[in-house]
Amino acid sequence: MSGTLYLCGTPIGNLEDISFRVIDILKTVDLIAAEDTRHTLHLLNHFQINTPMTSYHEHNKQSKGAYIIQKLQQNMNVALVSDAGMPAISDPGADLVKICYENDIAVTAVPGASACIIAVVLSGLDTRRFVFEGFLPSDKKERRMVLQTLSKEHRTMILYEAPHRLLHTLEELSDTLGEYRTLVTMKELTKKYEQIRKDSIKGHIDYYKKYSPKGEFVLAIEGISLLQQKKESQQIYQSLSIEEHMEQYLSQGLSQKDAMKQVAKDRGVSKREIYAHYHNNGGI
């Protein structure tokens, strides 16, 4: 029989946002695995929690992961906490959860604050569908690929960013998504000096060139509407002549009839218009 790994959500700023259940779990488990034990110690001292701690973070996750699994297999209960919010989101805790399942160790969540969800509901953007991207990749090639994917994303997008990289990221978003896409920047969430700014990407760039960014940021970005995407696609096709556009589909093996149908759809015109143009120019 093994113990249970508890994924405990901790406050992202305001200590009063911790739940009674999280406090109880942190007091009664045998061990707390913390991203930064010094940071978590402030939380534990505030609520008079004396449970032993061990560190678990990106740089020691292999050795400490094995250590924590060993403790769980010895029927000890372990609470996993990050510096703020729910562990295992953009966090090495996700690796520990996978290892627990591989070893038939029970895992459960003790819900708490999440910057991602708070950002969605505060953004004023569409909340029916959204996508969490976390921090953009540091690798330039992978980063470009992700940004290109986001340029076609219909859902509200949530990103995390550090203050020293914010302006660079905003400029990349402007280049990829367009400078007038609506964006909401949020910082100091749940704290006394919480700040929420809703503006175009260009507006944010102008603002943060004037006022140096401070604090950790959450960005909520408006997804592209289907109508806007259709208009942009049509603009791209307008750069082709109808003959060039037809040839693209004919070279793929489409019949003349099907090619005309697809060209008309791409350009947002009737099939009759494409037929007439093609016929008048000797294409049929």
PDB file of C-alpha atoms in Angstrom:
ATOM      1  CA  MET A   1       0.000   0.000   0.000  1.00  0.00           C
ATOM      2  CA  SER A   2       1.291   3.462  -0.868  1.00  0.00           C
ATOM      3  CA  GLY A   3       0.554   6.983   0.274  1.00  0.00           C
ATOM      4  CA  THR A   4      -1.124   9.752  -1.726  1.00  0.00           C
ATOM      5  CA  LEU A   5       0.363  12.687  -3.586  1.00  0.00           C
ATOM      6  CA  TYR A   6      -1.698  15.841  -2.948  1.00  0.00           C
ATOM      7  CA  LEU A   7      -1.420  18.642  -5.526  1.00  0.00           C
ATOM      8  CA  CYS A   8      -2.112  21.699  -3.376  1.00  0.00           C
ATOM      9  CA  GLY A   9      -3.023  25.076  -4.821  1.00  0.00           C
ATOM     10  CA  THR A  10      -1.408  27.961  -2.951  1.00  0.00           C
ATOM     11  CA  PRO A  11      -2.128  31.730  -3.155  1.00  0.00           C
ATOM     12  CA  ILE A  12      -0.734  33.643  -6.132  1.00  0.00           C
ATOM     13  CA  GLY A  13      -0.413  36.823  -4.100  1.00  0.00           C
ATOM     14  CA  ASN A  14      -2.994  37.276  -1.357  1.00  0.00           C
ATOM     15  CA  LEU A  15      -2.390  34.786   1.462  1.00  0.00           C
ATOM     16  CA  GLU A  16      -6.062  34.875   2.398  1.00  0.00           C
ATOM     17  CA  ASP A  17      -6.888  33.013  -0.810  1.00  0.00           C
ATOM     18  CA  ILE A  18      -5.655  29.708   0.604  1.00  0.00           C
ATOM     19  CA  SER A  19      -8.436  27.216   1.354  1.00  0.00           C
ATOM     20  CA  PHE A  20      -9.155  25.597   4.723  1.00  0.00           C
ATOM     21  CA  ARG A  21      -8.655  22.206   3.079  1.00  0.00           C
ATOM     22  CA  VAL A  22      -5.185  23.098   1.762  1.00  0.00           C
ATOM     23  CA  ILE A  23      -4.147  24.251   5.240  1.00  0.00           C
ATOM     24  CA  ASP A  24      -5.449  20.998   6.726  1.00  0.00           C
ATOM     25  CA  ILE A  25      -3.639  18.847   4.151  1.00  0.00           C
ATOM     26  CA  LEU A  26      -0.365  20.734   4.597  1.00  0.00           C
ATOM     27  CA  LYS A  27      -0.622  20.199   8.362  1.00  0.00           C
ATOM     28  CA  THR A  28      -1.400  16.490   8.201  1.00  0.00           C
ATOM     29  CA  VAL A  29       0.767  15.082   5.390  1.00  0.00           C
ATOM     30  CA  ASP A  30       4.136  13.547   6.226  1.00  0.00           C
ATOM     31  CA  LEU A  31       6.132  15.687   3.794  1.00  0.00           C
ATOM     32  CA  ILE A  32       5.743  18.840   1.691  1.00  0.00           C
ATOM     33  CA  ALA A  33       7.600  18.989  -1.638  1.00  0.00           C
ATOM     34  CA  ALA A  34       8.100  22.666  -2.516  1.00  0.00           C
ATOM     35  CA  GLU A  35       9.447  24.452  -5.576  1.00  0.00           C
ATOM     36  CA  ASP A  36      11.353  26.852  -3.293  1.00  0.00           C
ATOM     37  CA  THR A  37      11.446  25.851   0.376  1.00  0.00           C
ATOM     38  CA  ARG A  38      12.428  29.363   1.495  1.00  0.00           C
ATOM     39  CA  HIS A  39       9.440  30.866  -0.313  1.00  0.00           C
ATOM     40  CA  THR A  40       7.028  28.218   0.993  1.00  0.00           C
ATOM     41  CA  LEU A  41       8.388  28.627   4.542  1.00  0.00           C
ATOM     42  CA  HIS A  42       6.784  32.103   4.693  1.00  0.00           C
ATOM     43  CA  LEU A  43       3.414  30.542   3.852  1.00  0.00           C
ATOM     44  CA  LEU A  44       3.826  27.744   6.396  1.00  0.00           C
ATOM     45  CA  ASN A  45       4.915  30.130   9.156  1.00  0.00           C
ATOM     46  CA  HIS A  46       1.927  32.392   8.464  1.00  0.00           C
ATOM     47  CA  PHE A  47      -0.469  29.493   9.067  1.00  0.00           C
ATOM     48  CA  GLN A  48       1.623  27.842  11.806  1.00  0.00           C
ATOM     49  CA  ILE A  49       2.356  24.709   9.779  1.00  0.00           C
ATOM     50  CA  ASN A  50       5.372  22.679  10.940  1.00  0.00           C
ATOM     51  CA  THR A  51       5.393  19.802   8.423  1.00  0.00           C
ATOM     52  CA  PRO A  52       8.877  18.822   7.121  1.00  0.00           C
ATOM     53  CA  MET A  53       9.783  20.056   3.635  1.00  0.00           C
ATOM     54  CA  THR A  54      11.964  18.970   0.761  1.00  0.00           C
ATOM     55  CA  SER A  55      12.739  20.825  -2.443  1.00  0.00           C
ATOM     56  CA  TYR A  56      11.412  19.686  -5.800  1.00  0.00           C
ATOM     57  CA  HIS A  57      12.092  21.840  -8.857  1.00  0.00           C
ATOM     58  CA  GLU A  58      13.251  21.730 -12.478  1.00  0.00           C
ATOM     59  CA  HIS A  59      16.924  21.279 -11.619  1.00  0.00           C
ATOM     60  CA  ASN A  60      16.574  18.382  -9.172  1.00  0.00           C
ATOM     61  CA  LYS A  61      13.370  16.720 -10.372  1.00  0.00           C
ATOM     62  CA  GLN A  62      15.042  13.436 -11.303  1.00  0.00           C
ATOM     63  CA  SER A  63      16.812  12.770  -7.995  1.00  0.00           C
ATOM     64  CA  LYS A  64      14.094  14.313  -5.817  1.00  0.00           C
ATOM     65  CA  GLY A  65      11.364  12.689  -7.888  1.00  0.00           C
ATOM     66  CA  ALA A  66      12.828   9.272  -7.054  1.00  0.00           C
ATOM     67  CA  TYR A  67      13.120  10.287  -3.382  1.00  0.00           C
ATOM     68  CA  ILE A  68       9.470  11.423  -3.218  1.00  0.00           C
ATOM     69  CA  ILE A  69       8.257   8.252  -4.945  1.00  0.00           C
ATOM     70  CA  GLN A  70      10.188   6.213  -2.392  1.00  0.00           C
ATOM     71  CA  LYS A  71       8.474   8.062   0.461  1.00  0.00           C
ATOM     72  CA  LEU A  72       5.063   7.530  -1.130  1.00  0.00           C
ATOM     73  CA  GLN A  73       5.795   3.814  -1.558  1.00  0.00           C
ATOM     74  CA  GLN A  74       6.572   3.714   2.168  1.00  0.00           C
ATOM     75  CA  ASN A  75       2.928   4.733   2.769  1.00  0.00           C
ATOM     76  CA  MET A  76       3.784   8.381   3.464  1.00  0.00           C
ATOM     77  CA  ASN A  77       1.488  11.142   2.208  1.00  0.00           C
ATOM     78  CA  VAL A  78       3.161  14.001   0.327  1.00  0.00           C
ATOM     79  CA  ALA A  79       1.839  17.466  -0.587  1.00  0.00           C
ATOM     80  CA  LEU A  80       3.280  19.117  -3.691  1.00  0.00           C
ATOM     81  CA  VAL A  81       3.228  22.918  -3.876  1.00  0.00           C
ATOM     82  CA  SER A  82       4.630  25.441  -6.345  1.00  0.00           C
ATOM     83  CA  ASP A  83       5.652  28.986  -5.440  1.00  0.00           C
ATOM     84  CA  ALA A  84       2.164  30.170  -6.390  1.00  0.00           C
ATOM     85  CA  GLY A  85      -1.010  28.680  -7.822  1.00  0.00           C
ATOM     86  CA  MET A  86      -1.659  25.086  -8.818  1.00  0.00           C
ATOM     87  CA  PRO A  87       1.396  22.838  -9.162  1.00  0.00           C
ATOM     88  CA  ALA A  88       1.990  20.822 -12.368  1.00  0.00           C
ATOM     89  CA  ILE A  89       0.988  23.713 -14.665  1.00  0.00           C
ATOM     90  CA  SER A  90       4.123  24.923 -16.521  1.00  0.00           C
ATOM     91  CA  ASP A  91       5.835  23.182 -13.630  1.00  0.00           C
ATOM     92  CA  PRO A  92       7.931  19.998 -13.099  1.00  0.00           C
ATOM     93  CA  GLY A  93       5.152  18.694 -10.883  1.00  0.00           C
ATOM     94  CA  ALA A  94       3.622  17.303 -14.086  1.00  0.00           C
ATOM     95  CA  ASP A  95       6.548  14.869 -14.320  1.00  0.00           C
ATOM     96  CA  LEU A  96       5.997  13.702 -10.750  1.00  0.00           C
ATOM     97  CA  VAL A  97       2.307  13.056 -11.457  1.00  0.00           C
ATOM     98  CA  LYS A  98       3.237  10.852 -14.444  1.00  0.00           C
ATOM     99  CA  ILE A  99       5.712   8.842 -12.350  1.00  0.00           C
ATOM    100  CA  CYS A 100       3.091   8.341  -9.651  1.00  0.00           C
ATOM    101  CA  TYR A 101       0.639   6.859 -12.167  1.00  0.00           C
ATOM    102  CA  GLU A 102       3.385   4.604 -13.553  1.00  0.00           C
ATOM    103  CA  ASN A 103       3.913   3.285 -10.025  1.00  0.00           C
ATOM    104  CA  ASP A 104       0.198   2.947  -9.140  1.00  0.00           C
ATOM    105  CA  ILE A 105       0.434   5.731  -6.574  1.00  0.00           C
ATOM    106  CA  ALA A 106      -2.734   7.693  -5.841  1.00  0.00           C
ATOM    107  CA  VAL A 107      -2.812  11.356  -6.875  1.00  0.00           C
ATOM    108  CA  THR A 108      -5.462  13.920  -5.975  1.00  0.00           C
ATOM    109  CA  ALA A 109      -5.837  17.688  -6.252  1.00  0.00           C
ATOM    110  CA  VAL A 110      -6.662  20.157  -3.511  1.00  0.00           C
ATOM    111  CA  PRO A 111      -7.825  23.149  -5.589  1.00  0.00           C
ATOM    112  CA  GLY A 112      -6.578  26.674  -5.151  1.00  0.00           C
ATOM    113  CA  ALA A 113      -5.871  29.871  -7.047  1.00  0.00           C
ATOM    114  CA  SER A 114      -4.714  29.717 -10.667  1.00  0.00           C
ATOM    115  CA  ALA A 115      -3.357  32.777 -12.493  1.00  0.00           C
ATOM    116  CA  CYS A 116      -4.522  31.315 -15.809  1.00  0.00           C
ATOM    117  CA  ILE A 117      -8.187  31.020 -14.797  1.00  0.00           C
ATOM    118  CA  ILE A 118      -8.192  34.352 -12.978  1.00  0.00           C
ATOM    119  CA  ALA A 119      -6.769  36.015 -16.102  1.00  0.00           C
ATOM    120  CA  VAL A 120      -9.468  34.494 -18.304  1.00  0.00           C
ATOM    121  CA  VAL A 121     -12.341  35.782 -16.183  1.00  0.00           C
ATOM    122  CA  LEU A 122     -10.771  39.232 -15.685  1.00  0.00           C
ATOM    123  CA  SER A 123      -9.843  39.757 -19.334  1.00  0.00           C
ATOM    124  CA  GLY A 124     -13.244  40.723 -20.675  1.00  0.00           C
ATOM    125  CA  LEU A 125     -12.481  38.532 -23.698  1.00  0.00           C
ATOM    126  CA  ASP A 126     -14.349  35.418 -24.822  1.00  0.00           C
ATOM    127  CA  THR A 127     -14.388  32.889 -21.967  1.00  0.00           C
ATOM    128  CA  ARG A 128     -16.319  30.128 -23.725  1.00  0.00           C
ATOM    129  CA  ARG A 129     -13.164  28.770 -25.358  1.00  0.00           C
ATOM    130  CA  PHE A 130      -9.593  29.572 -24.407  1.00  0.00           C
ATOM    131  CA  VAL A 131      -6.124  28.064 -24.702  1.00  0.00           C
ATOM    132  CA  PHE A 132      -3.273  28.200 -22.180  1.00  0.00           C
ATOM    133  CA  GLU A 133       0.204  28.584 -23.698  1.00  0.00           C
ATOM    134  CA  GLY A 134       2.215  29.382 -20.555  1.00  0.00           C
ATOM    135  CA  PHE A 135       5.653  30.825 -21.328  1.00  0.00           C
ATOM    136  CA  LEU A 136       6.620  30.932 -24.999  1.00  0.00           C
ATOM    137  CA  PRO A 137       9.570  28.659 -25.893  1.00  0.00           C
ATOM    138  CA  SER A 138      13.042  30.174 -25.563  1.00  0.00           C
ATOM    139  CA  ASP A 139      14.288  28.371 -28.680  1.00  0.00           C
ATOM    140  CA  LYS A 140      13.929  30.872 -31.571  1.00  0.00           C
ATOM    141  CA  LYS A 141      12.778  28.356 -34.172  1.00  0.00           C
ATOM    142  CA  GLU A 142      10.216  26.734 -31.879  1.00  0.00           C
ATOM    143  CA  ARG A 143       9.070  30.167 -30.718  1.00  0.00           C
ATOM    144  CA  ARG A 144       8.392  31.285 -34.310  1.00  0.00           C
ATOM    145  CA  MET A 145       6.400  28.124 -34.962  1.00  0.00           C
ATOM    146  CA  VAL A 146       4.256  28.657 -31.851  1.00  0.00           C
ATOM    147  CA  LEU A 147       3.631  32.314 -32.738  1.00  0.00           C
ATOM    148  CA  GLN A 148       2.591  31.354 -36.269  1.00  0.00           C
ATOM    149  CA  THR A 149       0.149  28.829 -34.804  1.00  0.00           C
ATOM    150  CA  LEU A 150      -1.257  31.483 -32.458  1.00  0.00           C
ATOM    151  CA  SER A 151      -1.824  33.861 -35.371  1.00  0.00           C
ATOM    152  CA  LYS A 152      -4.555  31.467 -36.589  1.00  0.00           C
ATOM    153  CA  GLU A 153      -5.988  30.704 -33.140  1.00  0.00           C
ATOM    154  CA  HIS A 154      -9.715  31.460 -32.701  1.00  0.00           C
ATOM    155  CA  ARG A 155      -9.768  30.995 -28.933  1.00  0.00           C
ATOM    156  CA  THR A 156      -8.684  33.493 -26.273  1.00  0.00           C
ATOM    157  CA  MET A 157      -4.985  32.888 -25.571  1.00  0.00           C
ATOM    158  CA  ILE A 158      -3.318  33.061 -22.153  1.00  0.00           C
ATOM    159  CA  LEU A 159       0.457  33.587 -21.866  1.00  0.00           C
ATOM    160  CA  TYR A 160       2.832  34.130 -18.959  1.00  0.00           C
ATOM    161  CA  GLU A 161       5.777  36.513 -19.288  1.00  0.00           C
ATOM    162  CA  ALA A 162       8.583  37.961 -17.172  1.00  0.00           C
ATOM    163  CA  PRO A 163       8.963  41.767 -17.010  1.00  0.00           C
ATOM    164  CA  HIS A 164      12.381  41.896 -18.707  1.00  0.00           C
ATOM    165  CA  ARG A 165      11.039  40.007 -21.738  1.00  0.00           C
ATOM    166  CA  LEU A 166       7.617  41.652 -21.969  1.00  0.00           C
ATOM    167  CA  LEU A 167       8.383  44.337 -24.574  1.00  0.00           C
ATOM    168  CA  HIS A 168      10.206  41.897 -26.839  1.00  0.00           C
ATOM    169  CA  THR A 169       7.276  39.468 -26.653  1.00  0.00           C
ATOM    170  CA  LEU A 170       4.750  42.243 -27.348  1.00  0.00           C
ATOM    171  CA  GLU A 171       6.743  43.262 -30.448  1.00  0.00           C
ATOM    172  CA  GLU A 172       6.792  39.643 -31.646  1.00  0.00           C
ATOM    173  CA  LEU A 173       3.036  39.401 -31.100  1.00  0.00           C
ATOM    174  CA  SER A 174       2.559  42.626 -33.048  1.00  0.00           C
ATOM    175  CA  ASP A 175       4.580  41.269 -35.972  1.00  0.00           C
ATOM    176  CA  THR A 176       2.712  37.970 -35.991  1.00  0.00           C
ATOM    177  CA  LEU A 177      -0.847  38.793 -34.877  1.00  0.00           C
ATOM    178  CA  GLY A 178      -1.064  42.398 -36.011  1.00  0.00           C
ATOM    179  CA  GLU A 179      -0.591  45.536 -33.940  1.00  0.00           C
ATOM    180  CA  TYR A 180      -4.313  46.192 -33.452  1.00  0.00           C
ATOM    181  CA  ARG A 181      -5.272  42.830 -31.943  1.00  0.00           C
ATOM    182  CA  THR A 182      -6.863  43.328 -28.504  1.00  0.00           C
ATOM    183  CA  LEU A 183      -4.663  42.268 -25.595  1.00  0.00           C
ATOM    184  CA  VAL A 184      -5.037  42.457 -21.811  1.00  0.00           C
ATOM    185  CA  THR A 185      -1.981  42.617 -19.560  1.00  0.00           C
ATOM    186  CA  MET A 186      -2.401  41.710 -15.899  1.00  0.00           C
ATOM    187  CA  LYS A 187       0.075  41.856 -13.054  1.00  0.00           C
ATOM    188  CA  GLU A 188       0.052  41.646  -9.260  1.00  0.00           C
ATOM    189  CA  LEU A 189      -3.140  39.593  -9.485  1.00  0.00           C
ATOM    190  CA  THR A 190      -5.043  39.394  -6.152  1.00  0.00           C
ATOM    191  CA  LYS A 191      -2.582  41.849  -4.578  1.00  0.00           C
ATOM    192  CA  LYS A 192      -3.125  45.422  -3.367  1.00  0.00           C
ATOM    193  CA  TYR A 193      -1.640  46.984  -6.520  1.00  0.00           C
ATOM    194  CA  GLU A 194      -3.270  44.646  -9.020  1.00  0.00           C
ATOM    195  CA  GLN A 195      -3.143  46.189 -12.496  1.00  0.00           C
ATOM    196  CA  ILE A 196      -5.237  45.267 -15.529  1.00  0.00           C
ATOM    197  CA  ARG A 197      -4.762  47.053 -18.876  1.00  0.00           C
ATOM    198  CA  LYS A 198      -6.878  46.390 -21.957  1.00  0.00           C
ATOM    199  CA  ASP A 199      -5.593  47.874 -25.197  1.00  0.00           C
ATOM    200  CA  SER A 200      -4.313  46.983 -28.646  1.00  0.00           C
ATOM    201  CA  ILE A 201      -0.918  45.286 -28.830  1.00  0.00           C
ATOM    202  CA  LYS A 202       0.487  48.548 -30.220  1.00  0.00           C
ATOM    203  CA  GLY A 203      -1.044  50.482 -27.324  1.00  0.00           C
ATOM    204  CA  HIS A 204       0.695  48.191 -24.844  1.00  0.00           C
ATOM    205  CA  ILE A 205       4.035  48.561 -26.632  1.00  0.00           C
ATOM    206  CA  ASP A 206       3.769  52.358 -26.475  1.00  0.00           C
ATOM    207  CA  TYR A 207       2.792  52.218 -22.790  1.00  0.00           C
ATOM    208  CA  TYR A 208       5.576  49.883 -21.651  1.00  0.00           C
ATOM    209  CA  LYS A 209       8.196  51.819 -23.615  1.00  0.00           C
ATOM    210  CA  LYS A 210       7.222  54.762 -21.443  1.00  0.00           C
ATOM    211  CA  TYR A 211       6.687  52.867 -18.174  1.00  0.00           C
ATOM    212  CA  SER A 212       9.189  50.094 -17.475  1.00  0.00           C
ATOM    213  CA  PRO A 213       7.410  46.735 -16.851  1.00  0.00           C
ATOM    214  CA  LYS A 214       7.649  45.425 -13.285  1.00  0.00           C
ATOM    215  CA  GLY A 215       6.212  42.218 -11.821  1.00  0.00           C
ATOM    216  CA  GLU A 216       5.204  38.924 -13.385  1.00  0.00           C
ATOM    217  CA  PHE A 217       2.686  39.294 -16.204  1.00  0.00           C
ATOM    218  CA  VAL A 218      -0.244  37.296 -17.509  1.00  0.00           C
ATOM    219  CA  LEU A 219      -1.365  38.155 -21.044  1.00  0.00           C
ATOM    220  CA  ALA A 220      -4.818  37.464 -22.467  1.00  0.00           C
ATOM    221  CA  ILE A 221      -5.002  37.845 -26.242  1.00  0.00           C
ATOM    222  CA  GLU A 222      -8.102  38.014 -28.388  1.00  0.00           C
ATOM    223  CA  GLY A 223      -8.415  35.123 -30.843  1.00  0.00           C
ATOM    224  CA  ILE A 224      -8.932  35.871 -34.508  1.00  0.00           C
ATOM    225  CA  SER A 225     -12.579  35.749 -35.570  1.00  0.00           C
ATOM    226  CA  LEU A 226     -13.605  33.349 -38.313  1.00  0.00           C
ATOM    227  CA  LEU A 227     -14.790  36.336 -40.350  1.00  0.00           C
ATOM    228  CA  GLN A 228     -11.448  38.108 -39.991  1.00  0.00           C
ATOM    229  CA  GLN A 229      -9.540  34.953 -40.881  1.00  0.00           C
ATOM    230  CA  LYS A 230     -11.697  34.555 -43.992  1.00  0.00           C
ATOM    231  CA  LYS A 231     -11.005  38.166 -45.000  1.00  0.00           C
ATOM    232  CA  GLU A 232      -7.252  37.706 -44.500  1.00  0.00           C
ATOM    233  CA  SER A 233      -7.286  34.509 -46.545  1.00  0.00           C
ATOM    234  CA  GLN A 234      -9.184  36.258 -49.330  1.00  0.00           C
ATOM    235  CA  GLN A 235      -6.641  39.097 -49.321  1.00  0.00           C
ATOM    236  CA  ILE A 236      -3.833  36.572 -49.776  1.00  0.00           C
ATOM    237  CA  TYR A 237      -5.644  34.966 -52.724  1.00  0.00           C
ATOM    238  CA  GLN A 238      -6.275  38.372 -54.308  1.00  0.00           C
ATOM    239  CA  SER A 239      -2.522  38.623 -54.907  1.00  0.00           C
ATOM    240  CA  LEU A 240      -2.874  35.699 -57.342  1.00  0.00           C
ATOM    241  CA  SER A 241      -4.487  35.972 -60.740  1.00  0.00           C
ATOM    242  CA  ILE A 242      -7.488  33.683 -61.204  1.00  0.00           C
ATOM    243  CA  GLU A 243      -5.396  31.675 -63.695  1.00  0.00           C
ATOM    244  CA  GLU A 244      -2.592  31.216 -61.138  1.00  0.00           C
ATOM    245  CA  HIS A 245      -5.116  30.321 -58.465  1.00  0.00           C
ATOM    246  CA  MET A 246      -6.778  27.752 -60.737  1.00  0.00           C
ATOM    247  CA  GLU A 247      -3.424  26.257 -61.667  1.00  0.00           C
ATOM    248  CA  GLN A 248      -2.642  25.589 -57.995  1.00  0.00           C
ATOM    249  CA  TYR A 249      -5.626  23.258 -57.729  1.00  0.00           C
ATOM    250  CA  LEU A 250      -5.338  21.759 -61.212  1.00  0.00           C
ATOM    251  CA  SER A 251      -1.718  20.810 -60.456  1.00  0.00           C
ATOM    252  CA  GLN A 252      -2.985  18.968 -57.351  1.00  0.00           C
ATOM    253  CA  GLY A 253      -5.167  16.782 -59.576  1.00  0.00           C
ATOM    254  CA  LEU A 254      -8.527  18.492 -59.075  1.00  0.00           C
ATOM    255  CA  SER A 255     -10.914  18.540 -62.008  1.00  0.00           C
ATOM    256  CA  GLN A 256     -11.577  21.891 -63.687  1.00  0.00           C
ATOM    257  CA  LYS A 257     -15.059  21.966 -62.135  1.00  0.00           C
ATOM    258  CA  ASP A 258     -13.788  21.260 -58.609  1.00  0.00           C
ATOM    259  CA  ALA A 259     -10.904  23.706 -59.024  1.00  0.00           C
ATOM    260  CA  MET A 260     -13.305  26.496 -59.976  1.00  0.00           C
ATOM    261  CA  LYS A 261     -15.512  25.666 -57.004  1.00  0.00           C
ATOM    262  CA  GLN A 262     -12.529  25.874 -54.608  1.00  0.00           C
ATOM    263  CA  VAL A 263     -11.194  29.099 -56.178  1.00  0.00           C
ATOM    264  CA  ALA A 264     -14.628  30.721 -55.828  1.00  0.00           C
ATOM    265  CA  LYS A 265     -14.773  29.661 -52.162  1.00  0.00           C
ATOM    266  CA  ASP A 266     -11.246  30.974 -51.468  1.00  0.00           C
ATOM    267  CA  ARG A 267     -11.961  34.346 -53.043  1.00  0.00           C
ATOM    268  CA  GLY A 268     -15.455  34.745 -51.594  1.00  0.00           C
ATOM    269  CA  VAL A 269     -17.134  35.041 -55.005  1.00  0.00           C
ATOM    270  CA  SER A 270     -19.620  32.951 -56.958  1.00  0.00           C
ATOM    271  CA  LYS A 271     -18.545  30.014 -59.076  1.00  0.00           C
ATOM    272  CA  ARG A 272     -20.318  31.709 -62.020  1.00  0.00           C
ATOM    273  CA  GLU A 273     -17.905  34.687 -61.748  1.00  0.00           C
ATOM    274  CA  ILE A 274     -14.863  32.410 -61.888  1.00  0.00           C
ATOM    275  CA  TYR A 275     -16.336  30.498 -64.838  1.00  0.00           C
ATOM    276  CA  ALA A 276     -17.053  33.702 -66.738  1.00  0.00           C
ATOM    277  CA  HIS A 277     -13.540  35.079 -66.178  1.00  0.00           C
ATOM    278  CA  TYR A 278     -11.890  31.811 -67.067  1.00  0.00           C
ATOM    279  CA  HIS A 279     -14.062  31.396 -70.166  1.00  0.00           C
ATOM    280  CA  ASN A 280     -13.464  34.977 -71.399  1.00  0.00           C
ATOM    281  CA  ASN A 281      -9.732  34.522 -71.047  1.00  0.00           C
ATOM    282  CA  GLY A 282      -9.564  31.290 -73.007  1.00  0.00           C
ATOM    283  CA  GLY A 283      -9.273  28.947 -70.070  1.00  0.00           C
ATOM    284  CA  ILE A 284     -12.168  26.731 -71.161  1.00  0.00           C
TER     285      ILE A 284
END
